[in-house]
XYZ file of C-alpha atoms in Angstrom:
467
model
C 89.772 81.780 116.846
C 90.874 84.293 114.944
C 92.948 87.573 115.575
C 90.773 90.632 116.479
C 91.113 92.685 113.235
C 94.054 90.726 111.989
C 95.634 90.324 108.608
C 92.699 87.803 108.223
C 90.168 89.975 109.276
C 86.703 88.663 106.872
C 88.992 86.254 104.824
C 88.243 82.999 105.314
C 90.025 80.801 102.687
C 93.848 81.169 101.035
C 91.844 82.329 97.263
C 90.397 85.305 99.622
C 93.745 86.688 101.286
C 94.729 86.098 97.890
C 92.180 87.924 96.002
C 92.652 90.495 98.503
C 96.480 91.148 99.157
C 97.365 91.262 95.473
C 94.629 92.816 93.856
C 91.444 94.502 96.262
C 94.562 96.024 98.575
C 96.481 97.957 96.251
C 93.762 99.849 94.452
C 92.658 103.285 94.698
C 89.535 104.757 96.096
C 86.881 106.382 93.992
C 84.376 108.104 96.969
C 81.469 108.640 94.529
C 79.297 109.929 97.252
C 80.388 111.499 100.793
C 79.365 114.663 102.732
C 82.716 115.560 103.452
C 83.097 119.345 103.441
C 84.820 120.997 100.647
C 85.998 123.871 102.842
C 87.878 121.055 105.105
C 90.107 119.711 102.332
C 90.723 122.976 100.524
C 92.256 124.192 103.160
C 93.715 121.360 104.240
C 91.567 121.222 107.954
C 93.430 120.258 111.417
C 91.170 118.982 113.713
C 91.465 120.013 117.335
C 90.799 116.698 118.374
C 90.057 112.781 117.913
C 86.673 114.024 119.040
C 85.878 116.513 116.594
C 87.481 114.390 114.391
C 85.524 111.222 115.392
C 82.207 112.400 116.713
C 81.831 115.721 115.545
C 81.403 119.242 116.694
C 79.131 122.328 116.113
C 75.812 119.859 115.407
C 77.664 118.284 112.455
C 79.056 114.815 112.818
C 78.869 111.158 113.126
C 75.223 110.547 113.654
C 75.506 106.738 112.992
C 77.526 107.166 117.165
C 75.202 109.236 118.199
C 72.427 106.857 118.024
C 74.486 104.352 119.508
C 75.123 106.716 122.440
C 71.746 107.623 122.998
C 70.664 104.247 123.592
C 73.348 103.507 126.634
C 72.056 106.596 127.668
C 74.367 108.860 127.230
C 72.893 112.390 128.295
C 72.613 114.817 124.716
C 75.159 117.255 126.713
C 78.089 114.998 125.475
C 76.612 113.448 122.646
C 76.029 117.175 120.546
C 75.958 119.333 123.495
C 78.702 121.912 125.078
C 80.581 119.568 127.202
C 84.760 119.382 126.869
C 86.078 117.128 123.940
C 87.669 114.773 126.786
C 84.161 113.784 128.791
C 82.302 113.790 125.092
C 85.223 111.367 123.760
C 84.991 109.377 128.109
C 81.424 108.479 127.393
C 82.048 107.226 124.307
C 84.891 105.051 125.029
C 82.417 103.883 128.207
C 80.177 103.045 125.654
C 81.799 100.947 123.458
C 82.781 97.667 124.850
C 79.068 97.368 124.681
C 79.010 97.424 120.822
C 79.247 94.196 119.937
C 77.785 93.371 117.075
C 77.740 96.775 116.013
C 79.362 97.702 112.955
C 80.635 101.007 114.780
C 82.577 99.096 117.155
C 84.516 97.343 113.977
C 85.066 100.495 112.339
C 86.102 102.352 115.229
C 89.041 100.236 115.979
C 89.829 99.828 111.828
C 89.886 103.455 111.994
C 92.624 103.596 115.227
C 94.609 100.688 113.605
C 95.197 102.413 110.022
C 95.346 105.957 111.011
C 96.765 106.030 114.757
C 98.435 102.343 114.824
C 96.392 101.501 117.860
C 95.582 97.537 118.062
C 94.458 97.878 121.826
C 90.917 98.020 122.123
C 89.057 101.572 123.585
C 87.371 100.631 126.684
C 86.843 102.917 130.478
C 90.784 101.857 131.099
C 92.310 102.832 127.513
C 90.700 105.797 127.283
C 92.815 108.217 128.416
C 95.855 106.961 126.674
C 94.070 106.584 123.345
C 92.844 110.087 123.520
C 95.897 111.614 124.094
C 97.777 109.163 121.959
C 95.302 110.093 119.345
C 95.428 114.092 119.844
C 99.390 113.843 119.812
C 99.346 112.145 116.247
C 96.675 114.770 114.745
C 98.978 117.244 115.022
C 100.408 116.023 111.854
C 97.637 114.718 110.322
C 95.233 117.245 108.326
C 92.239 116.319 105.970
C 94.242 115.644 103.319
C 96.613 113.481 104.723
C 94.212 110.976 105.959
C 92.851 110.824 102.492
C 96.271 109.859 101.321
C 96.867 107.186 103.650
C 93.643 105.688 102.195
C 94.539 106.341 98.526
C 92.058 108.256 97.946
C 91.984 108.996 93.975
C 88.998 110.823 93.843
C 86.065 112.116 95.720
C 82.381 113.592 94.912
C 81.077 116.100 98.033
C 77.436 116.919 97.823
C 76.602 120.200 96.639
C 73.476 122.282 96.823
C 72.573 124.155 93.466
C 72.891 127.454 95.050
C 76.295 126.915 96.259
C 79.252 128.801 94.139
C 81.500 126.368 94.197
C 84.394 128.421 95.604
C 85.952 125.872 97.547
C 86.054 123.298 94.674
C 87.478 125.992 92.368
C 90.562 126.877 95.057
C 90.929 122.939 94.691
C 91.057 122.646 90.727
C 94.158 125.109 91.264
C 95.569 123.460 94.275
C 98.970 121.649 92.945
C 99.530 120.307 95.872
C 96.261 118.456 96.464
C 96.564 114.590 95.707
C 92.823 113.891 95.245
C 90.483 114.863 92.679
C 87.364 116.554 94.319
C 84.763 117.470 92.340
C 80.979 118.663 93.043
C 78.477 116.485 92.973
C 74.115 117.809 92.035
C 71.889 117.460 94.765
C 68.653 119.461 93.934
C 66.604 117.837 96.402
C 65.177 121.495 97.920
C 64.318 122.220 94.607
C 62.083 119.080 94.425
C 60.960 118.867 97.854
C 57.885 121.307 97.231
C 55.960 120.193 100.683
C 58.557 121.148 102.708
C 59.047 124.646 104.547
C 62.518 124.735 103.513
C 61.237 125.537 99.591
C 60.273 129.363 99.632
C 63.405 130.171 100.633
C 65.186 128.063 98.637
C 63.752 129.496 95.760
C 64.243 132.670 96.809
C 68.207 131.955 97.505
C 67.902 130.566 93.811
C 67.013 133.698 92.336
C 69.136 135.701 94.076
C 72.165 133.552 92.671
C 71.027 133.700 89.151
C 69.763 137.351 89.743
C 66.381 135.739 87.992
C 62.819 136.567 88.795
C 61.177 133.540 90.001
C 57.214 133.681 89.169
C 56.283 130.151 87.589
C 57.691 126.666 87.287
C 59.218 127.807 83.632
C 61.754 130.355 85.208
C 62.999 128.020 88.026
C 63.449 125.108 85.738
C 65.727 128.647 83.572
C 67.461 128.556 86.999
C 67.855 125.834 87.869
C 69.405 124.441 83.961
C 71.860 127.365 84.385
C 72.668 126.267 87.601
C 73.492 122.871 86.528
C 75.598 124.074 83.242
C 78.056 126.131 86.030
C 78.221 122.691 88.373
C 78.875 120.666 84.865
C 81.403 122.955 83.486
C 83.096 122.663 87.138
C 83.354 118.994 86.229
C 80.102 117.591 87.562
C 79.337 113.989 86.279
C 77.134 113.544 89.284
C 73.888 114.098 90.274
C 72.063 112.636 93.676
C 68.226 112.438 94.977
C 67.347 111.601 98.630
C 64.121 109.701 96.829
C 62.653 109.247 100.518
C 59.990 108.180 98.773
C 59.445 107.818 95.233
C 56.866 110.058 93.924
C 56.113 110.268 89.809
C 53.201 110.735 87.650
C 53.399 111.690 84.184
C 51.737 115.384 84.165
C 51.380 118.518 81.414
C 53.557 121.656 82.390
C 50.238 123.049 83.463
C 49.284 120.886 86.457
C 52.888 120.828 87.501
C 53.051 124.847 87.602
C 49.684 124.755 89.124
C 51.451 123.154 92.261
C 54.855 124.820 92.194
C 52.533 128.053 92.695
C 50.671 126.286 95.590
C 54.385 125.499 97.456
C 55.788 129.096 96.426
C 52.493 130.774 98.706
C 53.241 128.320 101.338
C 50.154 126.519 101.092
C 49.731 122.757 101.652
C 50.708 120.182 98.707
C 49.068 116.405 98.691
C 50.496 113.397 98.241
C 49.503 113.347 94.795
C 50.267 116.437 94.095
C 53.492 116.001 95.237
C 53.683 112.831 92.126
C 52.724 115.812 89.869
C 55.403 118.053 90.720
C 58.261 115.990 91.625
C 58.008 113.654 88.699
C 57.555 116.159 86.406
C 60.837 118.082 88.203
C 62.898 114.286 87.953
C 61.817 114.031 84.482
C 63.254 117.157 83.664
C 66.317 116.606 85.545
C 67.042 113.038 84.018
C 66.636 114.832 80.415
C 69.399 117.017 81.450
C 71.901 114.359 82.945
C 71.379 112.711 79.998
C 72.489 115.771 77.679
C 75.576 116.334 79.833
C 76.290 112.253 80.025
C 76.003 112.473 83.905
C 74.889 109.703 85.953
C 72.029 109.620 88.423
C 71.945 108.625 92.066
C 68.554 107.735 93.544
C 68.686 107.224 97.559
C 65.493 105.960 97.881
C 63.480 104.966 101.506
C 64.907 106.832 104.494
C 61.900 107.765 107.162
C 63.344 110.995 108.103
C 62.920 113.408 111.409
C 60.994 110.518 113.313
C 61.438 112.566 116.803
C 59.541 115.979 115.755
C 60.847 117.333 119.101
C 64.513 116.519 118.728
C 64.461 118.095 115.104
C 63.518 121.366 116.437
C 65.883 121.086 119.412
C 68.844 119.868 116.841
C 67.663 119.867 113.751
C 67.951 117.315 110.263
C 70.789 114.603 110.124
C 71.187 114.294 113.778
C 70.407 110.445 114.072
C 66.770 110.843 114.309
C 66.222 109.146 110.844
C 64.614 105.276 110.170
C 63.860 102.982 107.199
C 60.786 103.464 104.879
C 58.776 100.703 104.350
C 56.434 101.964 101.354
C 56.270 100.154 97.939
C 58.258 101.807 95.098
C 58.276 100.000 91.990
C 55.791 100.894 89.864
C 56.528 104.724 90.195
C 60.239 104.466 89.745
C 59.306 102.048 86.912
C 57.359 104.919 85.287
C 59.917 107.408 85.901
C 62.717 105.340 84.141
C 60.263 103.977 81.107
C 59.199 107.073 80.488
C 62.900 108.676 79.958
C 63.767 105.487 78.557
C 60.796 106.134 75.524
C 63.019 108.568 74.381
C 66.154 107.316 74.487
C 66.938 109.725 77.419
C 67.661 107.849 80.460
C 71.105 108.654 81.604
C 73.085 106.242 83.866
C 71.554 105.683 87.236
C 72.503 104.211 90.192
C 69.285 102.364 92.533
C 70.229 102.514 96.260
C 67.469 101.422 99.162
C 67.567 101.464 102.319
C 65.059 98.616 102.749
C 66.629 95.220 102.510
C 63.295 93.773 101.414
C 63.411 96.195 98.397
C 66.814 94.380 96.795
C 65.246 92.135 94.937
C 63.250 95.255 93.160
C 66.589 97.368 92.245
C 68.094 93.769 91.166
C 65.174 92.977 88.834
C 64.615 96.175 87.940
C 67.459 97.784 87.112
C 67.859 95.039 84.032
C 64.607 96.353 82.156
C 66.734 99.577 81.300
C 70.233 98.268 80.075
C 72.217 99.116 76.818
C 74.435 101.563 75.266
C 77.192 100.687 77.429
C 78.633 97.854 80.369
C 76.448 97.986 83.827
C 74.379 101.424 82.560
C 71.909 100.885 85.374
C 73.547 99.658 88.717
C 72.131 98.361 91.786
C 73.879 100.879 94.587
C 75.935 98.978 97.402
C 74.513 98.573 100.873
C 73.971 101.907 102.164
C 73.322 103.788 105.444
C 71.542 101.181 108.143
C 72.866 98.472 105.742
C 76.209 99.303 105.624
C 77.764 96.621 107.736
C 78.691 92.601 107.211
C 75.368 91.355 106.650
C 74.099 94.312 104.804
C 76.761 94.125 102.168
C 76.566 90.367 101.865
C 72.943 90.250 100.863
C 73.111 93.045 98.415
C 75.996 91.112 96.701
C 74.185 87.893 97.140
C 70.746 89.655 95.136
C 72.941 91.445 92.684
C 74.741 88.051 91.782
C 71.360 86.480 91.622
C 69.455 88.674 89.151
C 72.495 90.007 87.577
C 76.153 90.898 86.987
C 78.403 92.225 90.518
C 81.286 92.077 87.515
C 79.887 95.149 86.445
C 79.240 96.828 90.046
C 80.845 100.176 90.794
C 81.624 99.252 94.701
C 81.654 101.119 97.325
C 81.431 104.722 98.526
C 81.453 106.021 102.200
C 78.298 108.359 102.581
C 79.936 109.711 105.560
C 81.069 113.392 107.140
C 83.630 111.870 108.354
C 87.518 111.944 106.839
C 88.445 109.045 109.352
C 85.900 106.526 107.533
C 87.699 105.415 104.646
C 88.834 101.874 106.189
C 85.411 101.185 105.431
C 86.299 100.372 101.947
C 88.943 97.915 102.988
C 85.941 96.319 105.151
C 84.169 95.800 101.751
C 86.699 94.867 99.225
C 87.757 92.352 102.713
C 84.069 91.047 102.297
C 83.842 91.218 98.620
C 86.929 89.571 98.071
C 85.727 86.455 100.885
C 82.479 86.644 98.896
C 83.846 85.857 95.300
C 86.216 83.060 96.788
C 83.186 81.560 98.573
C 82.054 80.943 95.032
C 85.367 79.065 93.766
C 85.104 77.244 96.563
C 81.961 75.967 96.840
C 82.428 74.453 93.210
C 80.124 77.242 91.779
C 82.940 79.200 89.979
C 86.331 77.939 88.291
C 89.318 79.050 89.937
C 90.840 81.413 87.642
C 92.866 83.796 89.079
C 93.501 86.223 86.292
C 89.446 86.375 85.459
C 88.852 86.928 89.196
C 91.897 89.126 90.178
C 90.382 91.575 87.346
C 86.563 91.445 88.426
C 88.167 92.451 92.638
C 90.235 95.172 90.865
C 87.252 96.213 88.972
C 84.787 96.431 91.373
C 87.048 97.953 93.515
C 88.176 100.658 91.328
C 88.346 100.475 87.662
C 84.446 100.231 87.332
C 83.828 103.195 88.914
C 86.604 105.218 87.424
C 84.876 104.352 83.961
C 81.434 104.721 85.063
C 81.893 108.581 86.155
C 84.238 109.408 83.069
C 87.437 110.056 85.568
């Protein structure tokens, strides 16, 4: 029996602790995609608690506990309600001996171990000692420093269009600030045309580039001059919640014909919706491709399930599923159609349906050239983002195409305490690879596969986003 998260922990042969120790373990993180808040590391946050620190406070927070809370039935009053960080941070700790299985009650106690040096487990009995253990110890510990005990090299935030970037432009002056942070695209209320949040979007849109907004023709005007200030703020990034993937190829003429329809507030169909957005992600790819950025599609969350718990708390509040509809030929048509003319920039394929793997895997290998791994497969994300979640999408990479080329890992979280959770990968990735050796199927050559774990890890990345 092994030690509960020990030196060992998910390496299961002397090639994997190898692999690991000397080359996974020493390399920097590159956090491609979080929602940490720029405001927070500029100025170099204290949190008031392990609570507000673990599960969140003000409505924003760790959604993936949340849900986990819910179902022991946990009233909402100490889940994202007003009650005192203490009996929010006692029900949790109630909670979790009855995680297992979970990967929250791994990372949870990663998390203590590497930031608080807590190896005792958080039950009913601990509680009270961890939380004031915990409290006592982020005294000292801001944003930034629990970046550095990560090694965090750089990180991406996700940044609305209409956002001014002042945070990220204290940071590019900020000597004293360890990790690159840079702004990362995410247009998606531009695109999202059905949706009630889009008139005044557009109208926050014009305001900011003091434009008047009439047809499709002057928000695309925007909207380029918006991405030109988020480019020349170092932008390399852009990223689409692709829910589901909409695209048919359409003139300028039925496209404006619906952007009109969603600007008066009346209702857009389905297809239209393939008009609009697929003319709007067209557009978009065009431009990433002029400024050499790469594209992140996050495609198949089922978003808002309970209608009534969205009004009463509103979006990213745990309420969200997994999609289940059939994608292939429409992103297919999206990427051959900027591939005609030559204009597909690098894109990363992330789903949040495990069925869909062998789609991204297949698919993504109809658009390479130009340049190593041009089209990746995105790691296990969201409701896959645990053991067996990471070990099929390596296993379906490997199998229809190169994980030597893979860019890795990335956290997708709010949360500054989550970055053990690319030690859990590289832990798994490394076991994976030596799995391979092992089982006859690759030759044991150290150098080769120290260089692919250091790669993946790091290096790939750093290449692949032109850090």
């Amino acid at each position: 029996m092994k030690e509960f998260l020990g030196d060992d922990f998910l390496l299961d042969s002397d090639l994997a602790r190898k692999l690991y120790n000397e080359h996974a373990k020493k390399m920097p993180i590159f956090d491609f995609h979080c929602h940490l808040v720029p405001q927070q590391i500029a100025e170099d946050y204290h949190f008031s608690s392990i609570t507000e620190a673990w599960l969140g406070a003000n409505g924003y927070g760790d959604h993936y506990k949340w849900r986990l809370m819910r179902e022991m039935g946990v009233p909402e009053e100490y889940i994202t309600g007003d009650k005192s960080a203490w009996e929010k941070f006692e029900k949790f700790a109630e909670c979790m001996p009855y995680f297992i299985g979970n990967p929250i009650y791994e990372w949870t106690h990663l998390e203590l171990k590497v930031y608080f040096g807590i190896r005792k487990p958080l039950s009913p009995a601990t509680a009270k000692e961890i939380f004031d253990e915990c409290n006592e110890k982020l005294k000292t510990m801001s944003a930034r420093k629990m970046m550095e005990i990560n090694n965090v090299a750089t990180v991406y935030t996700t940044d609305d269009p209409v956002d001014d970037l002042h945070w990220h432009e204290v940071m590019a002056k900020d000597k004293t600030l360890k990790t690159k942070v840079f702004p990362a695209w995410r247009p998606d209320k531009a695109i999202n045309v059905e949706r009630d949040t889009f008139i005044p979007w557009i109208k926050q849109l014009a305001k900011v580039t003091n434009k008047d907004i009439k047809d499709l023709k002057t928000m695309l005007e925007a909207l380029d001059e918006r991405l030109e200030f988020f480019v020349n703020h170092g932008c390399t990034a852009s990223d689409h919640a692709l829910d589901v993937v909409h695209y048919k190829k359409a003139t300028y003429e039925e496209a404006n014909a619906v952007f009109l329809k969603g600007l008066k507030g009346e209702k857009v169909t389905f297809e239209e919706e393939d008009i609009y957005k697929g003319y709007i992600m067209l557009h978009l790819g065009k431009a990433y491709h002029k400024y050499n950025m790469v594209q992140e599609y996050h495609i198949g969350a089922l978003r808002n399930n309970s209608l009534r718990n969205y009004k009463r708390i509103g979006a990213d509040t745990g309420y969200d599923a997994v999609e289940d509809k059939d994608f292939a030929e429409k992103l297919s048509a999206l990427m051959n159609d900027l591939d005609e003319t030559d204009e597909l920039p690098k894109t990363v394929l992330f789903t949040l349906n495990e069925k869909d793997y062998i789609v991204l895997a297949t698919l993504k290998n109809c658009f390479q050239g130009g340049m190593r791994g041009k089209i990746q497969m995105g790691t296990a994300w969201w409701f896959n983002d645990h053991f067996d979640g990471m070990d099929a999408q390596m296993r379906k990479l490997s199998d229809d195409g190169l994980i030597s080329c893979f860019i890795g890992m990335l956290t997708d979280s709010r949360s500054f305490l989550s970055y053990p959770r690319h030690d859990y990968f590289r832990r798994e990735m490394c076991n994976f690879l030596a799995n391979l050796v092992l089982a006859g199927r690759y030759p044991n050559d150290e150098e080769t596969l120290g260089k692919i774990v250091e790669d993946i890890s790091y290096n790939n990345a750093l290449k692949y986003f032109q850090r």
